[in-house]
PDB file of C-alpha atoms in Angstrom:
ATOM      1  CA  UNK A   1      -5.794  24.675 112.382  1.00 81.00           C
ATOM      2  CA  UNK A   2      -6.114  23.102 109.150  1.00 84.00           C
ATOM      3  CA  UNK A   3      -4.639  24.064 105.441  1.00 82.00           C
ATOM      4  CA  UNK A   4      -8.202  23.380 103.794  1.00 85.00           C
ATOM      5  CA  UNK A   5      -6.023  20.548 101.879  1.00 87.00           C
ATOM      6  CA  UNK A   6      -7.895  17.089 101.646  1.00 91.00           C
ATOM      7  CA  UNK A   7      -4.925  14.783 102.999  1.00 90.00           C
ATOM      8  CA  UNK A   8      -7.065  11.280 102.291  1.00 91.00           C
ATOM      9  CA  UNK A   9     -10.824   9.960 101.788  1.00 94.00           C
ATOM     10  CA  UNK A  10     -12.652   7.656 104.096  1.00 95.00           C
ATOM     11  CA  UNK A  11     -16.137   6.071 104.373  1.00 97.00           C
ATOM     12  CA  UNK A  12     -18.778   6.247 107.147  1.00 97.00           C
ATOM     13  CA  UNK A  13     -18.813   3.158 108.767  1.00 97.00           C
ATOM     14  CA  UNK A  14     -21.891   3.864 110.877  1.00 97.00           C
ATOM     15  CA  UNK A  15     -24.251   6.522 111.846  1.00 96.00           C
ATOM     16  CA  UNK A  16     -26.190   6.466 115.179  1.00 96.00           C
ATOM     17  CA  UNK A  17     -28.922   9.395 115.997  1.00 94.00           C
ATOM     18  CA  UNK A  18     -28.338  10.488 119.343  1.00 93.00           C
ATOM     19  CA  UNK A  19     -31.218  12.600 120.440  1.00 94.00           C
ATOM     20  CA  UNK A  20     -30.835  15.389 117.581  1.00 93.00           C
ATOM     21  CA  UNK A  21     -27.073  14.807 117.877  1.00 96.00           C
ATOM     22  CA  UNK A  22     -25.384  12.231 115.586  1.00 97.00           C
ATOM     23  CA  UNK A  23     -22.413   9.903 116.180  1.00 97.00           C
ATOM     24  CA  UNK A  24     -20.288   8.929 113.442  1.00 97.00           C
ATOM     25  CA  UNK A  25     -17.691   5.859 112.795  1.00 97.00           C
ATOM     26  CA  UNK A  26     -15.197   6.729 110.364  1.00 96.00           C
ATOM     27  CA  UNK A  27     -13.024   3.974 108.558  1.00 94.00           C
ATOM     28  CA  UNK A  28      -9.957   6.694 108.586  1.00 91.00           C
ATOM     29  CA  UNK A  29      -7.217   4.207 107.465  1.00 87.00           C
ATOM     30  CA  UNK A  30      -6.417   6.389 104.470  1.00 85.00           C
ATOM     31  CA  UNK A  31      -5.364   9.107 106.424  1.00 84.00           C
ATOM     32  CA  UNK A  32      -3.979   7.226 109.204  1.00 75.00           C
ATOM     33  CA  UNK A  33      -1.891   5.268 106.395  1.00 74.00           C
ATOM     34  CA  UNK A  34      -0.911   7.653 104.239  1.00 66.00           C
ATOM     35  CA  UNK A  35      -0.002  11.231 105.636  1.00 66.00           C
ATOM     36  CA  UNK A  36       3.615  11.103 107.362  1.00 66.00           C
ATOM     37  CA  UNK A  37       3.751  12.284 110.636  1.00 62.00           C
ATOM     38  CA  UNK A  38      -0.459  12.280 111.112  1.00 70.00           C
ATOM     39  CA  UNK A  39      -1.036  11.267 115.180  1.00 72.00           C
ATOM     40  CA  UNK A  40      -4.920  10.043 115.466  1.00 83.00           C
ATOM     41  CA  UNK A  41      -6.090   9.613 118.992  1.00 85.00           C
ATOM     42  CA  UNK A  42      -8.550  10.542 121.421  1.00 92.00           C
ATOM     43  CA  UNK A  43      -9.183  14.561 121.340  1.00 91.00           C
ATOM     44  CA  UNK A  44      -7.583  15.495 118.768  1.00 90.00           C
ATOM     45  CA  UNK A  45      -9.214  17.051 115.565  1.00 91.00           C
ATOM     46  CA  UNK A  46     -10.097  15.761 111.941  1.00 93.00           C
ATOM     47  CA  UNK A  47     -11.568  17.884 109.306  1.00 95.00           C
ATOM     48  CA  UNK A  48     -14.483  16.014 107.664  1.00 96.00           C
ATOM     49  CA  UNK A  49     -15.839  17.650 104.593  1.00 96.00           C
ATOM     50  CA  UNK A  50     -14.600  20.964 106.031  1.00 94.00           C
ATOM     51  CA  UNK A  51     -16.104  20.558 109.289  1.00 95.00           C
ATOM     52  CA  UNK A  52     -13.956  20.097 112.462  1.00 95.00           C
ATOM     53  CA  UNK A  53     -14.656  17.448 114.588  1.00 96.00           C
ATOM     54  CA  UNK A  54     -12.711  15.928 117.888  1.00 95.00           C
ATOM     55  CA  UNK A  55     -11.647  12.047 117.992  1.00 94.00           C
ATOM     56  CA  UNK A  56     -14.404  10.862 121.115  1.00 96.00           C
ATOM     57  CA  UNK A  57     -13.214   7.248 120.574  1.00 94.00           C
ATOM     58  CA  UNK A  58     -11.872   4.158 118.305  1.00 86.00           C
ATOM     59  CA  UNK A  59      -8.791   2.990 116.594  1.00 80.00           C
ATOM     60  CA  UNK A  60      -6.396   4.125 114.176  1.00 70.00           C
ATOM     61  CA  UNK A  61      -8.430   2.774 111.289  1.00 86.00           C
ATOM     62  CA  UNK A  62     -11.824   3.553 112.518  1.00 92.00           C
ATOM     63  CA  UNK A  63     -12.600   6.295 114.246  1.00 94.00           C
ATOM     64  CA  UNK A  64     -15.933   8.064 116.187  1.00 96.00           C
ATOM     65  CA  UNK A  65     -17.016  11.649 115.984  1.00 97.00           C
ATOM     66  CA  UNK A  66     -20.167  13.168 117.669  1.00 97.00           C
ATOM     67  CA  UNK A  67     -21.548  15.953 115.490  1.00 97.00           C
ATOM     68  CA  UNK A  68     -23.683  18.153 117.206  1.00 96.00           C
ATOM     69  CA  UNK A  69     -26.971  19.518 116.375  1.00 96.00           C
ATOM     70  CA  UNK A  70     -25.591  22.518 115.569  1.00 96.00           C
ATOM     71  CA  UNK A  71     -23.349  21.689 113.458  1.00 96.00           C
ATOM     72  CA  UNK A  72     -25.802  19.096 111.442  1.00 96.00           C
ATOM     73  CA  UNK A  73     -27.619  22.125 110.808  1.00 95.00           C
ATOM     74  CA  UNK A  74     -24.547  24.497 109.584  1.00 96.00           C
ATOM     75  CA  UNK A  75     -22.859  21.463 107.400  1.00 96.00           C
ATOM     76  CA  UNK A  76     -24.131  18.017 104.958  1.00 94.00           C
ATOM     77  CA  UNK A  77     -23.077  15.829 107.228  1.00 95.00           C
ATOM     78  CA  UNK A  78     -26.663  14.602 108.643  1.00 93.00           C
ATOM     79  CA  UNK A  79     -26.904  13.807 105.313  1.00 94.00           C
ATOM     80  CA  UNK A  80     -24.263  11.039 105.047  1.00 95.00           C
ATOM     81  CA  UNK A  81     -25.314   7.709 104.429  1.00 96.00           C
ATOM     82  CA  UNK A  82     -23.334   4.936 105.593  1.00 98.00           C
ATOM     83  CA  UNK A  83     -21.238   3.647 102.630  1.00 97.00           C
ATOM     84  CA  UNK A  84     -20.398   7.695 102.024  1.00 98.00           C
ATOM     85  CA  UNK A  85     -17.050   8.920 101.213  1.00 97.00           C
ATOM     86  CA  UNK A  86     -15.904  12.018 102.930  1.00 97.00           C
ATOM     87  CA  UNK A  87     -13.001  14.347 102.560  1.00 96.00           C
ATOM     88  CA  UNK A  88     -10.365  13.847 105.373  1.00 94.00           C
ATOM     89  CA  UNK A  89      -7.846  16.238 106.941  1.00 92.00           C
ATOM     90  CA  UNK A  90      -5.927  16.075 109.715  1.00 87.00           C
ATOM     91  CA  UNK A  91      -5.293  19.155 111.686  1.00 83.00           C
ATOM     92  CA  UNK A  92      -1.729  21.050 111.600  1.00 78.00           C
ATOM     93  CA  UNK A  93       0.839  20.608 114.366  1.00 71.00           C
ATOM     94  CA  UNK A  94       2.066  23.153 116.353  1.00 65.00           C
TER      95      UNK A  94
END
C-alpha cells in the first residue's frame, strides 16, 4: 500500500526491451538515503511514477524492475529515457 506521497526522485540508469516487456535499473539512492526506516530488497515494492513495481534484483542504490507489457501500455513508463527522473515511493509497512 502506498500514501500516493513522492518520498524521493531517482534516474533510470538503464532500459533493456525484453520481448514487449521492459527491464528497468533504477539509481534509487535518494530513497534508500533519505526516508527513515525504508527496507529495499528483493520483492518488495516501489512506486515509480504511480505505478507499482516489485524489486527483481540490485543494490540499495540501484535497483531493477521488470515492467510488463501490460503495464507499459496502462502507464509512461515505456516512455522513459535513460537519464529520466522518476517519482519514487516506497510502499507502507504493515
Amino acid at each position: 500500500m502506498f500514501t500516493g506521497i513522492i518520498q524521493a526522485i531517482g534516474r533510470i540508469e538503464k532500459r533493456e526491451e525484453r520481448g514487449g516487456d521492459l527491464r528497468l535499473t533504477i539509481d534509487v539512492r535518494d530513497l534508500a538515503d533519505g526516508v527513515e526506516g525504508v527496507r529495499l530488497a528483493v520483492g518488495q515494492s516501489v512506486a515509480v511514477n504511480g505505478a507499482c513495481l516489485t524489486i527483481i534484483r540490485g543494490k540499495a542504490s540501484h535497483l531493477d524492475f521488470d515492467v510488463s507489457r501490460e503495464t507499459l501500455g496502462l502507464t509512461t513508463l515505456g516512455t522513459l529515457h535513460v537519464g529520466a527522473a522518476v517519482n519514487l515511493e516506497a510502499a507502507l509497512r504493515a
